[in-house]
């Protein structure tokens, strides 16, 4: 007993390998990740085996959320455009649209800032059936129509300057909660159909193909 | 000279460096997303009146899927007139199996005579694409284009069913996505989402009453 030789422990731990590892991790996340765009609402999209990736620019996303499984609850519907200059143009044009002059100035400023604007579903119900009459279109339809017009103008101008210019195509994507009742999705789809937007994307999370 | 030569410590303390790295890694982990969202591209029919006739389908080869509330799903083959005899219940693959019901996946696979052939083509090209990883982009695109052509040809073969998806208001977005997913899993080329009509609703209600 008492014959252990007490070694003078070196308290200095070499952190260099740790630092190396950290640098590696940092590089990985920098390279592999893309910055998350702020979303107006949290949406839990359903899974799908489809593995098409959505391009990262010129997407108009329609968020449908906040309803749960309750068909009578009012859903929150947001329209988000990921291109700041076009959002500005769109915001400028909003006041001139027939039904959108009820949108408050603060909301338009908010739209410029966050690039998303909330639309209500009530209007979408009311205007079903009146397809070609622009004055009865809901805010939702008018905003999408306007965005499409802006893109068409940009493409036209680009074509005049340079006939070989690549077209910038506005894509419409729907991102909705798993539990959203079909009646709500139907309203959104019907509204899109009314304004001749028949091709769009449904955003989903990746799910593995079931094995046979 | 009376300066005392100090023994220099060559070790640098890396701990603060590691602290900082950890902070950066955490920041990038939280603020970036690794995966781009997946998307499912759909094209809806227009609702312009002159196109109405196009949605008429060859009813002999039609499979109608009725999405009901509470994650229930029903289907029938053939004409809507014979729906009352042909209607059956099925279950979603992602949900639990119910009794001796068939899954909607199984039903569609069986109804599609081109399934095996299309699946073979898909697997073959998947292998070729995997083999071509790292090859020139043009070469990969060529394989993809060839695949699309062959795959679509196989899916459009004579005798392949036309699937009508009719969601009830009570069904959820998740249900719709799952059925759309089955279209790609079962290699079905022709499908369309149509509103449910009164006839189908009555058939469905009657059938539900009988199996209770």
PDB file of N, CA, C and O in Angstrom, chain A residues 10 15 18-19 22-23 26 29-30 33-34 36 46 48-53 171 176-178 180-183 185-186 193-194 198-204 209 212, chain B residues 11 14-15 17-18 21-22 24-25 28-29 31-33 36-47 109 115 122 167-169 171-174 177 181 185:
ATOM      1  N   UNK A  10      -0.414  14.845 -17.383  1.00  0.00           N
ATOM      2  CA  UNK A  10      -0.395  16.016 -18.241  1.00  0.00           C
ATOM      3  C   UNK A  10      -1.838  16.411 -18.542  1.00  0.00           C
ATOM      4  O   UNK A  10      -2.579  15.687 -19.181  1.00  0.00           O
ATOM      5  N   UNK A  15      -5.939  19.099 -28.840  1.00  0.00           N
ATOM      6  CA  UNK A  15      -7.222  19.304 -29.500  1.00  0.00           C
ATOM      7  C   UNK A  15      -7.105  19.346 -31.019  1.00  0.00           C
ATOM      8  O   UNK A  15      -8.087  19.543 -31.713  1.00  0.00           O
ATOM      9  N   UNK A  18      -9.356  16.877 -32.966  1.00  0.00           N
ATOM     10  CA  UNK A  18     -10.738  17.301 -32.782  1.00  0.00           C
ATOM     11  C   UNK A  18     -11.062  18.453 -33.728  1.00  0.00           C
ATOM     12  O   UNK A  18     -12.093  18.489 -34.393  1.00  0.00           O
ATOM     13  N   UNK A  19     -10.149  19.355 -33.784  1.00  0.00           N
ATOM     14  CA  UNK A  19     -10.318  20.505 -34.651  1.00  0.00           C
ATOM     15  C   UNK A  19     -10.392  20.068 -36.115  1.00  0.00           C
ATOM     16  O   UNK A  19     -11.194  20.602 -36.894  1.00  0.00           O
ATOM     17  N   UNK A  22     -13.815  18.619 -36.777  1.00  0.00           N
ATOM     18  CA  UNK A  22     -14.806  19.691 -36.831  1.00  0.00           C
ATOM     19  C   UNK A  22     -14.760  20.408 -38.176  1.00  0.00           C
ATOM     20  O   UNK A  22     -15.785  20.723 -38.774  1.00  0.00           O
ATOM     21  N   UNK A  23     -13.552  20.658 -38.628  1.00  0.00           N
ATOM     22  CA  UNK A  23     -13.386  21.349 -39.900  1.00  0.00           C
ATOM     23  C   UNK A  23     -13.995  20.521 -41.023  1.00  0.00           C
ATOM     24  O   UNK A  23     -14.657  21.042 -41.926  1.00  0.00           O
ATOM     25  N   UNK A  26     -17.724  20.738 -40.807  1.00  0.00           N
ATOM     26  CA  UNK A  26     -18.135  22.063 -41.252  1.00  0.00           C
ATOM     27  C   UNK A  26     -18.149  22.131 -42.773  1.00  0.00           C
ATOM     28  O   UNK A  26     -19.119  22.602 -43.384  1.00  0.00           O
ATOM     29  N   UNK A  29     -21.154  20.195 -44.197  1.00  0.00           N
ATOM     30  CA  UNK A  29     -22.447  20.873 -44.110  1.00  0.00           C
ATOM     31  C   UNK A  29     -22.520  22.084 -45.028  1.00  0.00           C
ATOM     32  O   UNK A  29     -23.565  22.413 -45.573  1.00  0.00           O
ATOM     33  N   UNK A  30     -21.371  22.732 -45.202  1.00  0.00           N
ATOM     34  CA  UNK A  30     -21.351  23.881 -46.098  1.00  0.00           C
ATOM     35  C   UNK A  30     -21.635  23.457 -47.532  1.00  0.00           C
ATOM     36  O   UNK A  30     -22.354  24.119 -48.271  1.00  0.00           O
ATOM     37  N   UNK A  33     -25.390  21.280 -47.800  1.00  0.00           N
ATOM     38  CA  UNK A  33     -26.647  21.905 -47.426  1.00  0.00           C
ATOM     39  C   UNK A  33     -26.999  23.109 -48.268  1.00  0.00           C
ATOM     40  O   UNK A  33     -26.137  23.745 -48.863  1.00  0.00           O
ATOM     41  N   UNK A  34     -28.270  23.387 -48.321  1.00  0.00           N
ATOM     42  CA  UNK A  34     -28.716  24.648 -48.890  1.00  0.00           C
ATOM     43  C   UNK A  34     -29.479  25.355 -47.778  1.00  0.00           C
ATOM     44  O   UNK A  34     -30.104  24.696 -46.957  1.00  0.00           O
ATOM     45  N   UNK A  36     -32.165  26.890 -45.616  1.00  0.00           N
ATOM     46  CA  UNK A  36     -33.606  26.704 -45.537  1.00  0.00           C
ATOM     47  C   UNK A  36     -34.272  28.043 -45.781  1.00  0.00           C
ATOM     48  O   UNK A  36     -33.919  29.042 -45.170  1.00  0.00           O
ATOM     49  N   UNK A  46     -46.879  14.855 -47.101  1.00  0.00           N
ATOM     50  CA  UNK A  46     -46.945  13.396 -47.146  1.00  0.00           C
ATOM     51  C   UNK A  46     -45.759  12.812 -47.899  1.00  0.00           C
ATOM     52  O   UNK A  46     -45.105  13.507 -48.663  1.00  0.00           O
ATOM     53  N   UNK A  48     -43.810  10.281 -50.586  1.00  0.00           N
ATOM     54  CA  UNK A  48     -44.081   9.762 -51.918  1.00  0.00           C
ATOM     55  C   UNK A  48     -42.815   9.125 -52.476  1.00  0.00           C
ATOM     56  O   UNK A  48     -41.716   9.497 -52.093  1.00  0.00           O
ATOM     57  N   UNK A  49     -42.965   8.166 -53.370  1.00  0.00           N
ATOM     58  CA  UNK A  49     -41.786   7.506 -53.926  1.00  0.00           C
ATOM     59  C   UNK A  49     -41.191   8.298 -55.084  1.00  0.00           C
ATOM     60  O   UNK A  49     -40.123   7.975 -55.570  1.00  0.00           O
ATOM     61  N   UNK A  50     -41.925   9.315 -55.515  1.00  0.00           N
ATOM     62  CA  UNK A  50     -41.450  10.132 -56.624  1.00  0.00           C
ATOM     63  C   UNK A  50     -40.129  10.795 -56.236  1.00  0.00           C
ATOM     64  O   UNK A  50     -40.012  11.368 -55.167  1.00  0.00           O
ATOM     65  N   UNK A  51     -39.113  10.667 -57.115  1.00  0.00           N
ATOM     66  CA  UNK A  51     -37.821  11.225 -56.720  1.00  0.00           C
ATOM     67  C   UNK A  51     -37.380  12.380 -57.611  1.00  0.00           C
ATOM     68  O   UNK A  51     -36.201  12.649 -57.745  1.00  0.00           O
ATOM     69  N   UNK A  52     -38.341  13.059 -58.197  1.00  0.00           N
ATOM     70  CA  UNK A  52     -37.990  14.241 -58.980  1.00  0.00           C
ATOM     71  C   UNK A  52     -37.677  15.378 -58.015  1.00  0.00           C
ATOM     72  O   UNK A  52     -38.417  15.610 -57.080  1.00  0.00           O
ATOM     73  N   UNK A  53     -36.564  16.053 -58.254  1.00  0.00           N
ATOM     74  CA  UNK A  53     -36.205  17.181 -57.407  1.00  0.00           C
ATOM     75  C   UNK A  53     -36.771  18.447 -58.030  1.00  0.00           C
ATOM     76  O   UNK A  53     -36.797  18.601 -59.233  1.00  0.00           O
ATOM     77  N   UNK A 171     -42.917  28.038 -61.911  1.00  0.00           N
ATOM     78  CA  UNK A 171     -43.557  26.772 -61.562  1.00  0.00           C
ATOM     79  C   UNK A 171     -44.430  26.962 -60.346  1.00  0.00           C
ATOM     80  O   UNK A 171     -44.060  27.678 -59.433  1.00  0.00           O
ATOM     81  N   UNK A 176     -48.843  20.899 -48.862  1.00  0.00           N
ATOM     82  CA  UNK A 176     -49.986  20.806 -47.965  1.00  0.00           C
ATOM     83  C   UNK A 176     -49.739  19.784 -46.877  1.00  0.00           C
ATOM     84  O   UNK A 176     -48.965  18.852 -47.049  1.00  0.00           O
ATOM     85  N   UNK A 177     -50.419  19.971 -45.779  1.00  0.00           N
ATOM     86  CA  UNK A 177     -50.341  19.022 -44.675  1.00  0.00           C
ATOM     87  C   UNK A 177     -50.922  17.681 -45.095  1.00  0.00           C
ATOM     88  O   UNK A 177     -51.834  17.623 -45.911  1.00  0.00           O
ATOM     89  N   UNK A 178     -50.417  16.629 -44.480  1.00  0.00           N
ATOM     90  CA  UNK A 178     -50.931  15.284 -44.726  1.00  0.00           C
ATOM     91  C   UNK A 178     -52.436  15.202 -44.521  1.00  0.00           C
ATOM     92  O   UNK A 178     -53.156  14.609 -45.285  1.00  0.00           O
ATOM     93  N   UNK A 180     -54.802  17.418 -44.490  1.00  0.00           N
ATOM     94  CA  UNK A 180     -55.730  18.375 -45.085  1.00  0.00           C
ATOM     95  C   UNK A 180     -56.852  17.651 -45.810  1.00  0.00           C
ATOM     96  O   UNK A 180     -56.595  16.780 -46.635  1.00  0.00           O
ATOM     97  N   UNK A 181     -58.104  17.988 -45.543  1.00  0.00           N
ATOM     98  CA  UNK A 181     -59.205  17.321 -46.236  1.00  0.00           C
ATOM     99  C   UNK A 181     -59.171  17.623 -47.732  1.00  0.00           C
ATOM    100  O   UNK A 181     -58.738  18.697 -48.137  1.00  0.00           O
ATOM    101  N   UNK A 182     -59.629  16.662 -48.506  1.00  0.00           N
ATOM    102  CA  UNK A 182     -59.598  16.840 -49.947  1.00  0.00           C
ATOM    103  C   UNK A 182     -60.431  18.042 -50.388  1.00  0.00           C
ATOM    104  O   UNK A 182     -60.108  18.692 -51.375  1.00  0.00           O
ATOM    105  N   UNK A 183     -61.479  18.357 -49.622  1.00  0.00           N
ATOM    106  CA  UNK A 183     -62.334  19.479 -50.015  1.00  0.00           C
ATOM    107  C   UNK A 183     -61.528  20.776 -50.135  1.00  0.00           C
ATOM    108  O   UNK A 183     -61.781  21.598 -51.017  1.00  0.00           O
ATOM    109  N   UNK A 185     -58.144  20.927 -50.729  1.00  0.00           N
ATOM    110  CA  UNK A 185     -57.244  20.764 -51.870  1.00  0.00           C
ATOM    111  C   UNK A 185     -58.009  20.993 -53.169  1.00  0.00           C
ATOM    112  O   UNK A 185     -57.512  21.587 -54.119  1.00  0.00           O
ATOM    113  N   UNK A 186     -59.251  20.520 -53.168  1.00  0.00           N
ATOM    114  CA  UNK A 186     -60.085  20.655 -54.357  1.00  0.00           C
ATOM    115  C   UNK A 186     -60.287  22.128 -54.710  1.00  0.00           C
ATOM    116  O   UNK A 186     -60.216  22.501 -55.873  1.00  0.00           O
ATOM    117  N   UNK A 193     -57.279  25.497 -61.885  1.00  0.00           N
ATOM    118  CA  UNK A 193     -57.840  25.037 -63.143  1.00  0.00           C
ATOM    119  C   UNK A 193     -58.563  26.189 -63.853  1.00  0.00           C
ATOM    120  O   UNK A 193     -58.458  26.340 -65.062  1.00  0.00           O
ATOM    121  N   UNK A 194     -59.251  26.991 -63.082  1.00  0.00           N
ATOM    122  CA  UNK A 194     -59.981  28.120 -63.642  1.00  0.00           C
ATOM    123  C   UNK A 194     -59.074  29.097 -64.368  1.00  0.00           C
ATOM    124  O   UNK A 194     -59.472  29.732 -65.332  1.00  0.00           O
ATOM    125  N   UNK A 198     -52.712  24.225 -65.386  1.00  0.00           N
ATOM    126  CA  UNK A 198     -53.039  22.810 -65.254  1.00  0.00           C
ATOM    127  C   UNK A 198     -51.858  21.920 -64.913  1.00  0.00           C
ATOM    128  O   UNK A 198     -52.012  20.748 -64.636  1.00  0.00           O
ATOM    129  N   UNK A 199     -50.672  22.508 -64.967  1.00  0.00           N
ATOM    130  CA  UNK A 199     -49.504  21.714 -64.617  1.00  0.00           C
ATOM    131  C   UNK A 199     -48.891  22.299 -63.368  1.00  0.00           C
ATOM    132  O   UNK A 199     -48.540  23.472 -63.342  1.00  0.00           O
ATOM    133  N   UNK A 200     -48.826  21.501 -62.366  1.00  0.00           N
ATOM    134  CA  UNK A 200     -48.164  21.995 -61.158  1.00  0.00           C
ATOM    135  C   UNK A 200     -47.520  20.848 -60.404  1.00  0.00           C
ATOM    136  O   UNK A 200     -47.640  19.689 -60.778  1.00  0.00           O
ATOM    137  N   UNK A 201     -46.812  21.207 -59.359  1.00  0.00           N
ATOM    138  CA  UNK A 201     -46.066  20.214 -58.590  1.00  0.00           C
ATOM    139  C   UNK A 201     -46.701  20.042 -57.224  1.00  0.00           C
ATOM    140  O   UNK A 201     -47.173  21.009 -56.640  1.00  0.00           O
ATOM    141  N   UNK A 202     -46.681  18.836 -56.750  1.00  0.00           N
ATOM    142  CA  UNK A 202     -47.102  18.594 -55.368  1.00  0.00           C
ATOM    143  C   UNK A 202     -45.845  18.253 -54.590  1.00  0.00           C
ATOM    144  O   UNK A 202     -45.131  17.321 -54.941  1.00  0.00           O
ATOM    145  N   UNK A 203     -45.560  19.037 -53.579  1.00  0.00           N
ATOM    146  CA  UNK A 203     -44.331  18.800 -52.828  1.00  0.00           C
ATOM    147  C   UNK A 203     -44.537  17.687 -51.806  1.00  0.00           C
ATOM    148  O   UNK A 203     -45.522  17.668 -51.082  1.00  0.00           O
ATOM    149  N   UNK A 204     -43.601  16.758 -51.800  1.00  0.00           N
ATOM    150  CA  UNK A 204     -43.703  15.605 -50.907  1.00  0.00           C
ATOM    151  C   UNK A 204     -42.353  15.320 -50.276  1.00  0.00           C
ATOM    152  O   UNK A 204     -41.347  15.866 -50.690  1.00  0.00           O
ATOM    153  N   UNK A 209     -39.316   3.057 -51.916  1.00  0.00           N
ATOM    154  CA  UNK A 209     -40.212   2.162 -52.625  1.00  0.00           C
ATOM    155  C   UNK A 209     -40.450   0.911 -51.795  1.00  0.00           C
ATOM    156  O   UNK A 209     -39.484   0.334 -51.284  1.00  0.00           O
ATOM    157  N   UNK A 212     -40.988  -5.686 -52.889  1.00  0.00           N
ATOM    158  CA  UNK A 212     -42.012  -6.659 -53.321  1.00  0.00           C
ATOM    159  C   UNK A 212     -41.946  -7.901 -52.451  1.00  0.00           C
ATOM    160  O   UNK A 212     -40.878  -8.361 -52.126  1.00  0.00           O
TER     161      UNK A 212
ATOM    162  N   UNK B  11       3.441  23.848 -27.927  1.00  0.00           N
ATOM    163  CA  UNK B  11       2.054  23.411 -28.049  1.00  0.00           C
ATOM    164  C   UNK B  11       1.103  24.598 -28.026  1.00  0.00           C
ATOM    165  O   UNK B  11       1.168  25.441 -27.143  1.00  0.00           O
ATOM    166  N   UNK B  14      -5.715  24.272 -28.684  1.00  0.00           N
ATOM    167  CA  UNK B  14      -6.715  24.307 -29.754  1.00  0.00           C
ATOM    168  C   UNK B  14      -8.152  24.357 -29.230  1.00  0.00           C
ATOM    169  O   UNK B  14      -9.083  24.359 -30.004  1.00  0.00           O
ATOM    170  N   UNK B  15      -8.303  24.327 -27.924  1.00  0.00           N
ATOM    171  CA  UNK B  15      -9.665  24.246 -27.373  1.00  0.00           C
ATOM    172  C   UNK B  15     -10.593  25.381 -27.847  1.00  0.00           C
ATOM    173  O   UNK B  15     -11.711  25.107 -28.276  1.00  0.00           O
ATOM    174  N   UNK B  17     -10.459  27.012 -30.528  1.00  0.00           N
ATOM    175  CA  UNK B  17     -10.696  26.758 -31.963  1.00  0.00           C
ATOM    176  C   UNK B  17     -11.815  25.731 -32.127  1.00  0.00           C
ATOM    177  O   UNK B  17     -12.720  25.893 -32.940  1.00  0.00           O
ATOM    178  N   UNK B  18     -11.742  24.661 -31.343  1.00  0.00           N
ATOM    179  CA  UNK B  18     -12.761  23.614 -31.392  1.00  0.00           C
ATOM    180  C   UNK B  18     -14.114  24.180 -30.979  1.00  0.00           C
ATOM    181  O   UNK B  18     -15.135  23.901 -31.606  1.00  0.00           O
ATOM    182  N   UNK B  21     -15.494  26.024 -33.886  1.00  0.00           N
ATOM    183  CA  UNK B  21     -15.902  25.096 -34.948  1.00  0.00           C
ATOM    184  C   UNK B  21     -17.249  24.462 -34.624  1.00  0.00           C
ATOM    185  O   UNK B  21     -18.124  24.365 -35.457  1.00  0.00           O
ATOM    186  N   UNK B  22     -17.357  24.054 -33.378  1.00  0.00           N
ATOM    187  CA  UNK B  22     -18.584  23.414 -32.924  1.00  0.00           C
ATOM    188  C   UNK B  22     -19.756  24.358 -33.120  1.00  0.00           C
ATOM    189  O   UNK B  22     -20.833  23.966 -33.581  1.00  0.00           O
ATOM    190  N   UNK B  24     -19.986  26.812 -35.283  1.00  0.00           N
ATOM    191  CA  UNK B  24     -20.254  26.958 -36.711  1.00  0.00           C
ATOM    192  C   UNK B  24     -21.003  25.749 -37.256  1.00  0.00           C
ATOM    193  O   UNK B  24     -21.968  25.881 -38.016  1.00  0.00           O
ATOM    194  N   UNK B  25     -20.548  24.556 -36.848  1.00  0.00           N
ATOM    195  CA  UNK B  25     -21.199  23.329 -37.315  1.00  0.00           C
ATOM    196  C   UNK B  25     -22.658  23.327 -36.880  1.00  0.00           C
ATOM    197  O   UNK B  25     -23.564  23.057 -37.668  1.00  0.00           O
ATOM    198  N   UNK B  28     -24.681  25.727 -39.024  1.00  0.00           N
ATOM    199  CA  UNK B  28     -24.992  25.242 -40.370  1.00  0.00           C
ATOM    200  C   UNK B  28     -25.946  24.049 -40.354  1.00  0.00           C
ATOM    201  O   UNK B  28     -26.744  23.875 -41.254  1.00  0.00           O
ATOM    202  N   UNK B  29     -25.834  23.244 -39.287  1.00  0.00           N
ATOM    203  CA  UNK B  29     -26.758  22.112 -39.198  1.00  0.00           C
ATOM    204  C   UNK B  29     -28.186  22.585 -39.037  1.00  0.00           C
ATOM    205  O   UNK B  29     -29.118  22.023 -39.594  1.00  0.00           O
ATOM    206  N   UNK B  31     -29.419  25.652 -39.852  1.00  0.00           N
ATOM    207  CA  UNK B  31     -29.926  26.597 -40.848  1.00  0.00           C
ATOM    208  C   UNK B  31     -29.982  26.058 -42.269  1.00  0.00           C
ATOM    209  O   UNK B  31     -30.488  26.718 -43.161  1.00  0.00           O
ATOM    210  N   UNK B  32     -29.436  24.865 -42.489  1.00  0.00           N
ATOM    211  CA  UNK B  32     -29.489  24.374 -43.859  1.00  0.00           C
ATOM    212  C   UNK B  32     -30.284  23.077 -43.912  1.00  0.00           C
ATOM    213  O   UNK B  32     -30.451  22.395 -42.925  1.00  0.00           O
ATOM    214  N   UNK B  33     -30.785  22.790 -45.094  1.00  0.00           N
ATOM    215  CA  UNK B  33     -31.429  21.505 -45.293  1.00  0.00           C
ATOM    216  C   UNK B  33     -30.563  20.717 -46.250  1.00  0.00           C
ATOM    217  O   UNK B  33     -30.006  21.275 -47.186  1.00  0.00           O
ATOM    218  N   UNK B  36     -33.234  18.405 -50.968  1.00  0.00           N
ATOM    219  CA  UNK B  36     -34.209  19.257 -51.650  1.00  0.00           C
ATOM    220  C   UNK B  36     -35.561  18.577 -51.534  1.00  0.00           C
ATOM    221  O   UNK B  36     -35.628  17.354 -51.530  1.00  0.00           O
ATOM    222  N   UNK B  37     -36.624  19.339 -51.464  1.00  0.00           N
ATOM    223  CA  UNK B  37     -37.925  18.681 -51.392  1.00  0.00           C
ATOM    224  C   UNK B  37     -38.215  17.907 -52.674  1.00  0.00           C
ATOM    225  O   UNK B  37     -37.810  18.304 -53.763  1.00  0.00           O
ATOM    226  N   UNK B  38     -38.885  16.791 -52.475  1.00  0.00           N
ATOM    227  CA  UNK B  38     -39.266  15.998 -53.650  1.00  0.00           C
ATOM    228  C   UNK B  38     -40.525  16.596 -54.245  1.00  0.00           C
ATOM    229  O   UNK B  38     -41.275  17.285 -53.563  1.00  0.00           O
ATOM    230  N   UNK B  39     -40.772  16.290 -55.476  1.00  0.00           N
ATOM    231  CA  UNK B  39     -41.993  16.792 -56.073  1.00  0.00           C
ATOM    232  C   UNK B  39     -42.643  15.738 -56.932  1.00  0.00           C
ATOM    233  O   UNK B  39     -41.996  14.806 -57.387  1.00  0.00           O
ATOM    234  N   UNK B  40     -43.911  15.909 -57.112  1.00  0.00           N
ATOM    235  CA  UNK B  40     -44.685  15.001 -57.924  1.00  0.00           C
ATOM    236  C   UNK B  40     -45.340  15.896 -58.958  1.00  0.00           C
ATOM    237  O   UNK B  40     -46.011  16.864 -58.602  1.00  0.00           O
ATOM    238  N   UNK B  41     -45.081  15.620 -60.207  1.00  0.00           N
ATOM    239  CA  UNK B  41     -45.647  16.518 -61.210  1.00  0.00           C
ATOM    240  C   UNK B  41     -46.972  15.982 -61.685  1.00  0.00           C
ATOM    241  O   UNK B  41     -47.076  14.816 -62.052  1.00  0.00           O
ATOM    242  N   UNK B  42     -48.002  16.807 -61.665  1.00  0.00           N
ATOM    243  CA  UNK B  42     -49.263  16.341 -62.208  1.00  0.00           C
ATOM    244  C   UNK B  42     -49.801  17.340 -63.218  1.00  0.00           C
ATOM    245  O   UNK B  42     -49.537  18.528 -63.143  1.00  0.00           O
ATOM    246  N   UNK B  43     -50.504  16.817 -64.172  1.00  0.00           N
ATOM    247  CA  UNK B  43     -51.161  17.651 -65.161  1.00  0.00           C
ATOM    248  C   UNK B  43     -52.640  17.370 -65.057  1.00  0.00           C
ATOM    249  O   UNK B  43     -53.073  16.238 -65.202  1.00  0.00           O
ATOM    250  N   UNK B  44     -53.412  18.386 -64.756  1.00  0.00           N
ATOM    251  CA  UNK B  44     -54.852  18.210 -64.630  1.00  0.00           C
ATOM    252  C   UNK B  44     -55.499  18.552 -65.962  1.00  0.00           C
ATOM    253  O   UNK B  44     -54.959  19.328 -66.736  1.00  0.00           O
ATOM    254  N   UNK B  45     -56.660  17.972 -66.239  1.00  0.00           N
ATOM    255  CA  UNK B  45     -57.351  18.355 -67.466  1.00  0.00           C
ATOM    256  C   UNK B  45     -57.890  19.784 -67.330  1.00  0.00           C
ATOM    257  O   UNK B  45     -58.131  20.251 -66.220  1.00  0.00           O
ATOM    258  N   UNK B  46     -58.036  20.461 -68.448  1.00  0.00           N
ATOM    259  CA  UNK B  46     -58.611  21.803 -68.365  1.00  0.00           C
ATOM    260  C   UNK B  46     -60.109  21.678 -68.159  1.00  0.00           C
ATOM    261  O   UNK B  46     -60.704  20.639 -68.437  1.00  0.00           O
ATOM    262  N   UNK B  47     -60.727  22.724 -67.688  1.00  0.00           N
ATOM    263  CA  UNK B  47     -62.171  22.658 -67.540  1.00  0.00           C
ATOM    264  C   UNK B  47     -62.886  23.462 -68.613  1.00  0.00           C
ATOM    265  O   UNK B  47     -64.025  23.841 -68.472  1.00  0.00           O
ATOM    266  N   UNK B 109     -51.993  -3.561 -59.604  1.00  0.00           N
ATOM    267  CA  UNK B 109     -50.954  -4.348 -60.260  1.00  0.00           C
ATOM    268  C   UNK B 109     -51.599  -5.445 -61.107  1.00  0.00           C
ATOM    269  O   UNK B 109     -51.194  -5.706 -62.226  1.00  0.00           O
ATOM    270  N   UNK B 115     -47.782  -4.288 -66.398  1.00  0.00           N
ATOM    271  CA  UNK B 115     -46.961  -4.027 -65.209  1.00  0.00           C
ATOM    272  C   UNK B 115     -45.591  -4.686 -65.286  1.00  0.00           C
ATOM    273  O   UNK B 115     -44.564  -4.035 -65.133  1.00  0.00           O
ATOM    274  N   UNK B 122     -37.946  -0.672 -66.315  1.00  0.00           N
ATOM    275  CA  UNK B 122     -37.500   0.256 -65.279  1.00  0.00           C
ATOM    276  C   UNK B 122     -36.235  -0.255 -64.602  1.00  0.00           C
ATOM    277  O   UNK B 122     -35.266   0.464 -64.401  1.00  0.00           O
ATOM    278  N   UNK B 167     -61.802  11.311 -55.364  1.00  0.00           N
ATOM    279  CA  UNK B 167     -61.728  11.502 -53.915  1.00  0.00           C
ATOM    280  C   UNK B 167     -63.003  12.150 -53.370  1.00  0.00           C
ATOM    281  O   UNK B 167     -63.531  13.082 -53.949  1.00  0.00           O
ATOM    282  N   UNK B 168     -63.478  11.627 -52.246  1.00  0.00           N
ATOM    283  CA  UNK B 168     -64.589  12.257 -51.541  1.00  0.00           C
ATOM    284  C   UNK B 168     -64.041  13.439 -50.747  1.00  0.00           C
ATOM    285  O   UNK B 168     -62.854  13.497 -50.464  1.00  0.00           O
ATOM    286  N   UNK B 169     -64.934  14.321 -50.366  1.00  0.00           N
ATOM    287  CA  UNK B 169     -64.503  15.489 -49.598  1.00  0.00           C
ATOM    288  C   UNK B 169     -63.842  15.108 -48.285  1.00  0.00           C
ATOM    289  O   UNK B 169     -62.980  15.819 -47.787  1.00  0.00           O
ATOM    290  N   UNK B 171     -61.866  12.581 -47.686  1.00  0.00           N
ATOM    291  CA  UNK B 171     -60.545  11.956 -47.769  1.00  0.00           C
ATOM    292  C   UNK B 171     -59.477  13.022 -47.571  1.00  0.00           C
ATOM    293  O   UNK B 171     -59.740  14.204 -47.690  1.00  0.00           O
ATOM    294  N   UNK B 172     -58.273  12.572 -47.267  1.00  0.00           N
ATOM    295  CA  UNK B 172     -57.223  13.549 -46.984  1.00  0.00           C
ATOM    296  C   UNK B 172     -56.232  13.642 -48.142  1.00  0.00           C
ATOM    297  O   UNK B 172     -56.205  12.809 -49.030  1.00  0.00           O
ATOM    298  N   UNK B 173     -55.419  14.678 -48.041  1.00  0.00           N
ATOM    299  CA  UNK B 173     -54.375  14.920 -49.033  1.00  0.00           C
ATOM    300  C   UNK B 173     -53.396  13.742 -49.072  1.00  0.00           C
ATOM    301  O   UNK B 173     -52.936  13.336 -50.134  1.00  0.00           O
ATOM    302  N   UNK B 174     -53.156  13.184 -47.901  1.00  0.00           N
ATOM    303  CA  UNK B 174     -52.268  12.033 -47.790  1.00  0.00           C
ATOM    304  C   UNK B 174     -52.798  10.862 -48.632  1.00  0.00           C
ATOM    305  O   UNK B 174     -52.043  10.198 -49.340  1.00  0.00           O
ATOM    306  N   UNK B 177     -52.227  11.572 -52.331  1.00  0.00           N
ATOM    307  CA  UNK B 177     -50.823  11.383 -52.703  1.00  0.00           C
ATOM    308  C   UNK B 177     -50.493   9.898 -52.749  1.00  0.00           C
ATOM    309  O   UNK B 177     -49.797   9.426 -53.641  1.00  0.00           O
ATOM    310  N   UNK B 181     -49.169   7.940 -55.908  1.00  0.00           N
ATOM    311  CA  UNK B 181     -47.942   7.176 -55.781  1.00  0.00           C
ATOM    312  C   UNK B 181     -48.099   5.780 -56.368  1.00  0.00           C
ATOM    313  O   UNK B 181     -47.214   5.275 -57.042  1.00  0.00           O
ATOM    314  N   UNK B 185     -46.011   3.428 -58.919  1.00  0.00           N
ATOM    315  CA  UNK B 185     -45.526   2.121 -58.472  1.00  0.00           C
ATOM    316  C   UNK B 185     -46.076   1.003 -59.342  1.00  0.00           C
ATOM    317  O   UNK B 185     -45.398   0.016 -59.601  1.00  0.00           O
TER     318      UNK B 185
END
